[in-house]
Tab-separated table of C-alpha atoms and ligand atoms in Angstrom:
chain	number	residue	atom	x	y	z
A	1	MET	CA	0.000	0.000	0.000
A	2	ARG	CA	1.207	3.489	-0.793
A	3	THR	CA	1.742	5.872	2.087
A	4	ILE	CA	-0.437	8.954	2.243
A	5	ARG	CA	1.343	12.308	2.279
A	6	THR	CA	1.235	14.248	5.505
A	7	ILE	CA	-0.281	17.732	5.641
A	8	LYS	CA	2.653	19.924	6.642
A	9	GLN	CA	0.762	23.187	6.824
A	10	VAL	CA	-2.192	25.163	5.482
A	11	ILE	CA	-1.176	28.693	4.528
A	12	ARG	CA	-3.614	31.597	4.473
A	13	PRO	CA	-2.425	33.897	1.659
A	14	GLN	CA	-1.430	37.415	2.703
A	15	LEU	CA	-2.612	40.517	0.861
A	16	VAL	CA	0.355	42.331	-0.687
A	17	ILE	CA	0.799	45.213	-3.126
A	18	GLU	CA	3.116	44.668	-6.081
A	19	GLY	CA	3.962	46.363	-9.380
A	20	ALA	CA	2.262	49.742	-9.767
A	21	GLY	CA	-0.178	49.168	-6.923
A	22	VAL	CA	-1.633	45.757	-7.724
A	23	LEU	CA	-3.343	43.981	-4.855
A	24	LEU	CA	-2.474	40.286	-4.676
A	25	ARG	CA	-2.976	37.300	-2.440
A	26	ARG	CA	0.475	35.852	-1.897
A	27	SER	CA	0.854	32.345	-0.497
A	28	PHE	CA	4.648	32.577	-0.474
A	29	GLY	CA	7.442	34.587	-2.037
A	30	PRO	CA	11.116	33.963	-2.800
A	31	HIS	CA	13.192	33.290	0.311
A	32	LYS	CA	16.798	32.225	0.875
A	33	SER	CA	15.603	29.225	2.901
A	34	ASN	CA	13.710	28.014	-0.201
A	35	PRO	CA	11.086	25.994	1.717
A	36	PHE	CA	9.023	25.061	-1.372
A	37	ASP	CA	11.987	24.214	-3.649
A	38	PRO	CA	11.653	24.288	-6.720
A	39	PHE	CA	8.745	26.765	-6.331
A	40	LEU	CA	9.574	30.337	-5.372
A	41	LEU	CA	6.320	32.254	-5.366
A	42	PHE	CA	2.586	31.809	-5.758
A	43	ASP	CA	0.386	34.855	-6.320
A	44	HIS	CA	-3.360	35.004	-6.919
A	45	PHE	CA	-4.677	38.138	-8.544
A	46	ALA	CA	-8.340	38.630	-7.971
A	47	PHE	CA	-9.750	42.088	-8.496
A	48	ASN	CA	-13.476	42.298	-8.566
A	49	ASP	CA	-14.097	45.314	-6.427
A	50	PRO	CA	-14.452	48.447	-8.555
A	51	ILE	CA	-13.295	50.430	-5.528
A	52	GLU	CA	-9.755	49.436	-6.494
A	53	GLY	CA	-10.068	51.803	-9.441
A	54	PRO	CA	-7.901	51.634	-12.542
A	55	ILE	CA	-5.536	48.695	-12.751
A	56	ARG	CA	-1.998	49.807	-13.336
A	57	GLY	CA	-0.379	46.423	-13.729
A	58	PHE	CA	3.288	45.596	-13.794
A	59	PRO	CA	5.261	48.118	-15.866
A	60	THR	CA	8.606	47.113	-17.388
A	61	HIS	CA	10.692	44.974	-15.044
A	62	PRO	CA	13.500	42.411	-15.441
A	63	HIS	CA	13.689	38.721	-14.580
A	64	ARG	CA	16.735	36.455	-14.409
A	65	GLY	CA	17.224	32.894	-13.248
A	66	ILE	CA	13.553	31.854	-12.981
A	67	GLU	CA	10.413	30.801	-14.838
A	68	THR	CA	7.142	32.690	-14.408
A	69	VAL	CA	3.909	30.863	-15.128
A	70	THR	CA	0.740	32.877	-15.672
A	71	TYR	CA	-2.639	31.117	-15.751
A	72	MET	CA	-5.709	33.281	-16.301
A	73	LEU	CA	-9.315	32.367	-15.504
A	74	GLU	CA	-10.962	35.742	-16.116
A	75	GLY	CA	-9.714	38.930	-17.700
A	76	VAL	CA	-6.614	39.298	-19.837
A	77	VAL	CA	-2.928	40.053	-19.253
A	78	ARG	CA	-1.257	41.895	-22.101
A	79	HIS	CA	2.493	41.362	-22.183
A	80	ARG	CA	5.389	42.784	-24.122
A	81	ASP	CA	9.102	42.131	-23.746
A	82	SER	CA	12.560	43.319	-24.694
A	83	LEU	CA	12.989	40.563	-27.272
A	84	GLY	CA	10.033	41.770	-29.326
A	85	ASN	CA	7.524	39.215	-28.046
A	86	MET	CA	4.034	40.439	-27.295
A	87	GLY	CA	0.624	38.952	-26.827
A	88	GLU	CA	-2.388	38.447	-24.633
A	89	ILE	CA	-3.009	35.787	-22.034
A	90	GLY	CA	-6.801	35.327	-21.953
A	91	PRO	CA	-9.172	33.153	-19.924
A	92	GLY	CA	-7.898	29.577	-19.739
A	93	ASP	CA	-4.556	30.457	-21.373
A	94	VAL	CA	-1.130	29.797	-19.896
A	95	GLN	CA	2.172	31.519	-20.467
A	96	TRP	CA	5.209	29.587	-19.244
A	97	MET	CA	8.077	32.042	-19.492
A	98	THR	CA	11.648	30.874	-18.928
A	99	SER	CA	13.609	34.056	-18.260
A	100	GLY	CA	17.014	32.345	-18.328
A	101	ARG	CA	19.728	35.027	-18.400
A	102	GLY	CA	17.259	37.830	-18.782
A	103	ILE	CA	14.199	39.493	-20.163
A	104	LEU	CA	12.612	42.874	-19.520
A	105	HIS	CA	8.862	42.740	-19.797
A	106	GLU	CA	5.620	44.410	-18.823
A	107	GLU	CA	2.444	42.633	-17.771
A	108	MET	CA	-0.765	44.648	-17.895
A	109	PRO	CA	-3.969	43.001	-16.629
A	110	ARG	CA	-7.363	44.046	-18.028
A	111	ARG	CA	-10.773	43.248	-16.582
A	112	GLY	CA	-12.960	40.664	-18.322
A	113	PRO	CA	-16.639	41.250	-19.283
A	114	GLN	CA	-17.748	40.679	-15.663
A	115	GLY	CA	-15.362	43.379	-14.486
A	116	THR	CA	-13.111	40.784	-12.940
A	117	ILE	CA	-9.492	39.749	-13.202
A	118	TYR	CA	-8.730	36.325	-11.833
A	119	GLY	CA	-5.531	34.385	-12.317
A	120	PHE	CA	-2.388	32.959	-10.828
A	121	GLN	CA	1.323	33.465	-11.189
A	122	LEU	CA	3.715	30.739	-10.114
A	123	TRP	CA	7.494	31.206	-10.073
A	124	VAL	CA	9.580	28.112	-10.679
A	125	ASN	CA	13.293	28.070	-10.015
A	126	LEU	CA	15.920	27.176	-12.615
A	127	PRO	CA	18.898	25.004	-11.681
A	128	ALA	CA	22.327	26.703	-11.681
A	129	ARG	CA	23.196	25.156	-15.062
A	130	LEU	CA	20.207	26.868	-16.745
A	131	LYS	CA	20.089	30.251	-15.002
A	132	MET	CA	21.984	31.944	-17.833
A	133	SER	CA	20.295	30.034	-20.665
A	134	ALA	CA	18.480	31.772	-23.531
A	135	PRO	CA	14.993	33.034	-22.621
A	136	LYS	CA	12.035	31.148	-24.075
A	137	TYR	CA	8.240	31.087	-23.971
A	138	GLN	CA	5.643	28.403	-24.108
A	139	GLU	CA	2.326	30.099	-24.904
A	140	ILE	CA	-0.538	27.685	-24.478
A	141	SER	CA	-4.033	28.691	-25.576
A	142	ALA	CA	-7.039	27.480	-23.582
A	143	ALA	CA	-8.149	25.195	-26.423
A	144	THR	CA	-4.918	23.205	-26.394
A	145	ILE	CA	-4.922	22.434	-22.664
A	146	PRO	CA	-6.428	18.956	-22.316
A	147	LEU	CA	-9.454	18.492	-20.063
A	148	VAL	CA	-9.716	15.055	-18.517
A	149	GLU	CA	-12.851	13.930	-16.648
A	150	ARG	CA	-13.067	10.770	-14.602
A	151	ASP	CA	-15.310	9.657	-11.723
A	152	GLY	CA	-16.305	13.146	-10.614
A	153	VAL	CA	-12.859	14.697	-11.086
A	154	ALA	CA	-12.248	17.183	-13.906
A	155	ALA	CA	-8.726	18.439	-14.547
A	156	ARG	CA	-7.049	20.750	-17.018
A	157	VAL	CA	-3.463	19.577	-17.239
A	158	VAL	CA	-0.931	22.311	-18.039
A	159	ALA	CA	2.293	20.405	-17.350
A	160	GLY	CA	3.134	16.875	-16.261
A	161	GLU	CA	0.746	13.934	-16.211
A	162	LEU	CA	-2.547	13.525	-14.383
A	163	LEU	CA	-5.271	10.878	-14.859
A	164	GLY	CA	-3.335	9.491	-17.822
A	165	VAL	CA	-3.187	12.819	-19.671
A	166	ARG	CA	-0.042	14.857	-20.435
A	167	GLY	CA	-0.042	18.650	-20.391
A	168	PRO	CA	1.340	20.640	-23.365
A	169	VAL	CA	4.146	22.392	-21.451
A	170	THR	CA	7.317	20.312	-21.750
A	171	GLU	CA	11.064	20.411	-21.149
A	172	ILE	CA	10.909	22.182	-17.805
A	173	ALA	CA	13.849	21.426	-15.508
A	174	ALA	CA	11.690	21.094	-12.376
A	175	GLU	CA	9.633	18.262	-13.972
A	176	PRO	CA	6.472	20.017	-12.812
A	177	LEU	CA	2.931	18.826	-12.490
A	178	TYR	CA	0.598	21.809	-12.823
A	179	ALA	CA	-3.135	21.248	-13.165
A	180	ASP	CA	-6.462	22.945	-12.442
A	181	VAL	CA	-8.478	20.245	-10.655
A	182	GLU	CA	-12.169	20.255	-9.756
A	183	ILE	CA	-13.692	17.568	-7.549
A	184	ALA	CA	-17.498	17.254	-7.629
A	185	PRO	CA	-19.431	16.960	-4.337
A	186	GLY	CA	-19.270	13.549	-2.659
A	187	VAL	CA	-16.149	12.303	-4.454
A	188	GLU	CA	-12.745	11.027	-3.331
A	189	PHE	CA	-9.634	11.836	-5.376
A	190	VAL	CA	-6.545	9.689	-4.871
A	191	GLN	CA	-3.438	10.582	-6.815
A	192	SER	CA	0.045	9.127	-6.628
A	193	VAL	CA	2.873	11.666	-6.612
A	194	ALA	CA	6.647	11.279	-6.969
A	195	PRO	CA	7.843	10.673	-3.384
A	196	ASP	CA	10.787	13.082	-3.675
A	197	HIS	CA	8.782	15.960	-5.195
A	198	THR	CA	7.436	19.032	-3.435
A	199	VAL	CA	3.617	18.956	-3.593
A	200	LEU	CA	1.239	21.877	-3.018
A	201	ALA	CA	-2.486	22.463	-3.570
A	202	TYR	CA	-3.920	25.968	-3.892
A	203	VAL	CA	-7.598	25.735	-2.974
A	204	PHE	CA	-9.476	28.614	-4.621
A	205	GLU	CA	-13.104	27.455	-4.785
A	206	GLY	CA	-15.251	25.462	-2.402
A	207	GLN	CA	-13.953	23.220	0.336
A	208	GLY	CA	-12.629	19.728	0.817
A	209	TYR	CA	-11.011	17.279	3.185
A	210	PHE	CA	-7.308	16.462	2.901
A	211	VAL	CA	-6.188	13.248	4.560
A	212	ASP	CA	-3.099	13.732	6.724
A	213	GLY	CA	-0.948	10.593	6.389
A	214	LEU	CA	0.559	11.174	9.828
A	215	THR	CA	-2.653	11.138	11.871
A	216	ASN	CA	-4.996	9.607	9.278
A	217	GLN	CA	-7.371	12.466	10.133
A	218	ARG	CA	-9.168	14.517	7.499
A	219	VAL	CA	-8.203	18.180	7.522
A	220	LYS	CA	-10.933	20.535	6.294
A	221	VAL	CA	-9.566	23.133	3.872
A	222	GLU	CA	-11.608	26.062	2.546
A	223	ALA	CA	-10.913	28.529	-0.272
A	224	VAL	CA	-8.579	30.316	-0.325
A	225	SER	CA	-5.700	28.324	1.163
A	226	MET	CA	-2.370	26.835	0.135
A	227	VAL	CA	-1.826	23.299	1.368
A	228	GLU	CA	1.746	22.058	1.713
A	229	PHE	CA	2.103	18.288	1.724
A	230	GLY	CA	4.900	16.476	3.558
A	231	ALA	CA	6.382	13.040	2.873
A	232	GLY	CA	4.406	10.216	1.280
A	233	GLU	CA	3.489	8.567	-1.998
A	234	GLU	CA	-0.068	9.688	-2.692
A	235	ILE	CA	-2.530	12.422	-1.843
A	236	ARG	CA	-6.124	11.810	-0.788
A	237	ILE	CA	-8.691	14.574	-1.069
A	238	SER	CA	-12.451	14.232	-0.730
A	239	THR	CA	-15.524	16.435	-0.817
A	240	ASP	CA	-18.761	16.229	1.138
A	241	THR	CA	-22.122	16.178	-0.634
A	242	THR	CA	-22.679	19.924	-0.269
A	243	SER	CA	-19.634	21.497	-1.933
A	244	PRO	CA	-17.268	20.943	-4.837
A	245	LEU	CA	-13.560	21.744	-4.489
A	246	ARG	CA	-11.303	23.419	-7.004
A	247	PHE	CA	-7.554	23.775	-6.638
A	248	MET	CA	-4.298	24.138	-8.520
A	249	LEU	CA	-2.206	21.018	-8.014
A	250	ILE	CA	1.469	21.940	-8.061
A	251	ALA	CA	4.346	19.451	-7.836
A	252	GLY	CA	7.995	19.461	-8.852
A	253	ALA	CA	11.474	18.107	-8.215
A	254	PRO	CA	13.561	20.170	-5.790
A	255	PHE	CA	16.998	21.290	-7.041
A	256	ARG	CA	18.552	21.429	-3.543
A	257	GLU	CA	20.856	24.301	-4.505
A	258	PRO	CA	21.469	27.442	-2.471
A	259	ILE	CA	19.503	30.438	-3.776
A	260	VAL	CA	19.852	34.189	-3.427
A	261	PRO	CA	16.614	35.985	-4.324
A	262	TYR	CA	16.664	39.701	-5.033
A	263	GLY	CA	13.356	41.144	-6.299
A	264	PRO	CA	12.730	39.665	-9.757
A	265	PHE	CA	16.081	37.821	-9.831
A	266	VAL	CA	16.789	34.483	-8.220
A	267	MET	CA	20.392	33.334	-8.539
A	268	ASN	CA	22.694	31.019	-6.595
A	269	THR	CA	25.226	33.529	-5.244
A	270	VAL	CA	25.390	37.172	-4.162
A	271	GLU	CA	27.987	37.789	-6.910
A	272	GLU	CA	25.494	36.643	-9.547
A	273	ILE	CA	22.910	39.098	-8.184
A	274	GLN	CA	25.505	41.897	-8.318
A	275	GLN	CA	26.286	40.905	-11.909
A	276	ALA	CA	22.577	41.128	-12.812
A	277	LEU	CA	22.465	44.675	-11.403
A	278	ILE	CA	25.670	45.621	-13.282
A	279	ASP	CA	24.241	44.181	-16.513
A	280	LEU	CA	21.041	46.189	-16.013
A	281	ARG	CA	23.016	49.392	-15.434
A	282	ASN	CA	25.292	48.783	-18.433
A	283	GLY	CA	22.417	47.934	-20.770
A	284	THR	CA	23.797	44.435	-21.305
A	285	PHE	CA	21.085	42.618	-19.335
A	286	VAL	CA	19.188	41.506	-22.408
A	287	GLN	CA	21.056	39.756	-25.195
A	288	ALA	CA	19.193	38.925	-28.356
B	301	FE	FE1	7.196	39.617	-14.622
């Protein structure tokens, strides 16, 4: 029998302001101690209160040494970068951006027809050997993300494999699993996960019960919460008959390398951060 993963903690996201005054729910951000290795940050943007006024977005900023993954459910993010790429990430679309040695880009969210912006940004670390690689994008439109439905579980698989279906994002160093999973009321979802991978679940709709492999107790988790799993070989999540549960399932292989985060850069040493700042100042940050 496979062992059930423990529930290490349930994080309540904190409200933070980023970019040019954008209100976000942040579950975690980059930290030297790297507790969610290979994941560095998880932000949830949800603006639906007109009182927030005009949305100013994220004007031009650099990234080096990481991947940023944007998944939109409502509204649109327009993006433009220093390499001449531009486009729109609309509802159901994913942009998996590998910054490598460097890009400068802007990300400008726009409300959808309901007046709402709703989406997630995940930062994934790059291993030392790829931090200075050439930047690249994987732009995945909603229509090309497979939807798999089985026994009351519906999942859109962005990366990795779930319920026998492979997501379209490939060749990512962290070997991620990233999927939008919905469990209907009164259903149990059991999923095996690589024992050495970090596993997280961001619950953003409804509520469910997460079995803790240590105590065998069910832990009730309500939206919005980030669940961190501990050791084990599978996860067990169920719903009661009154409420569905929707969450982002996030898993990946830790790199176990020291990191030094500095704003939008995450490198392995202080010297590499200083070099990023020198490159920015000298105009040599971005190389075509
Ligand atoms: Fe960015």
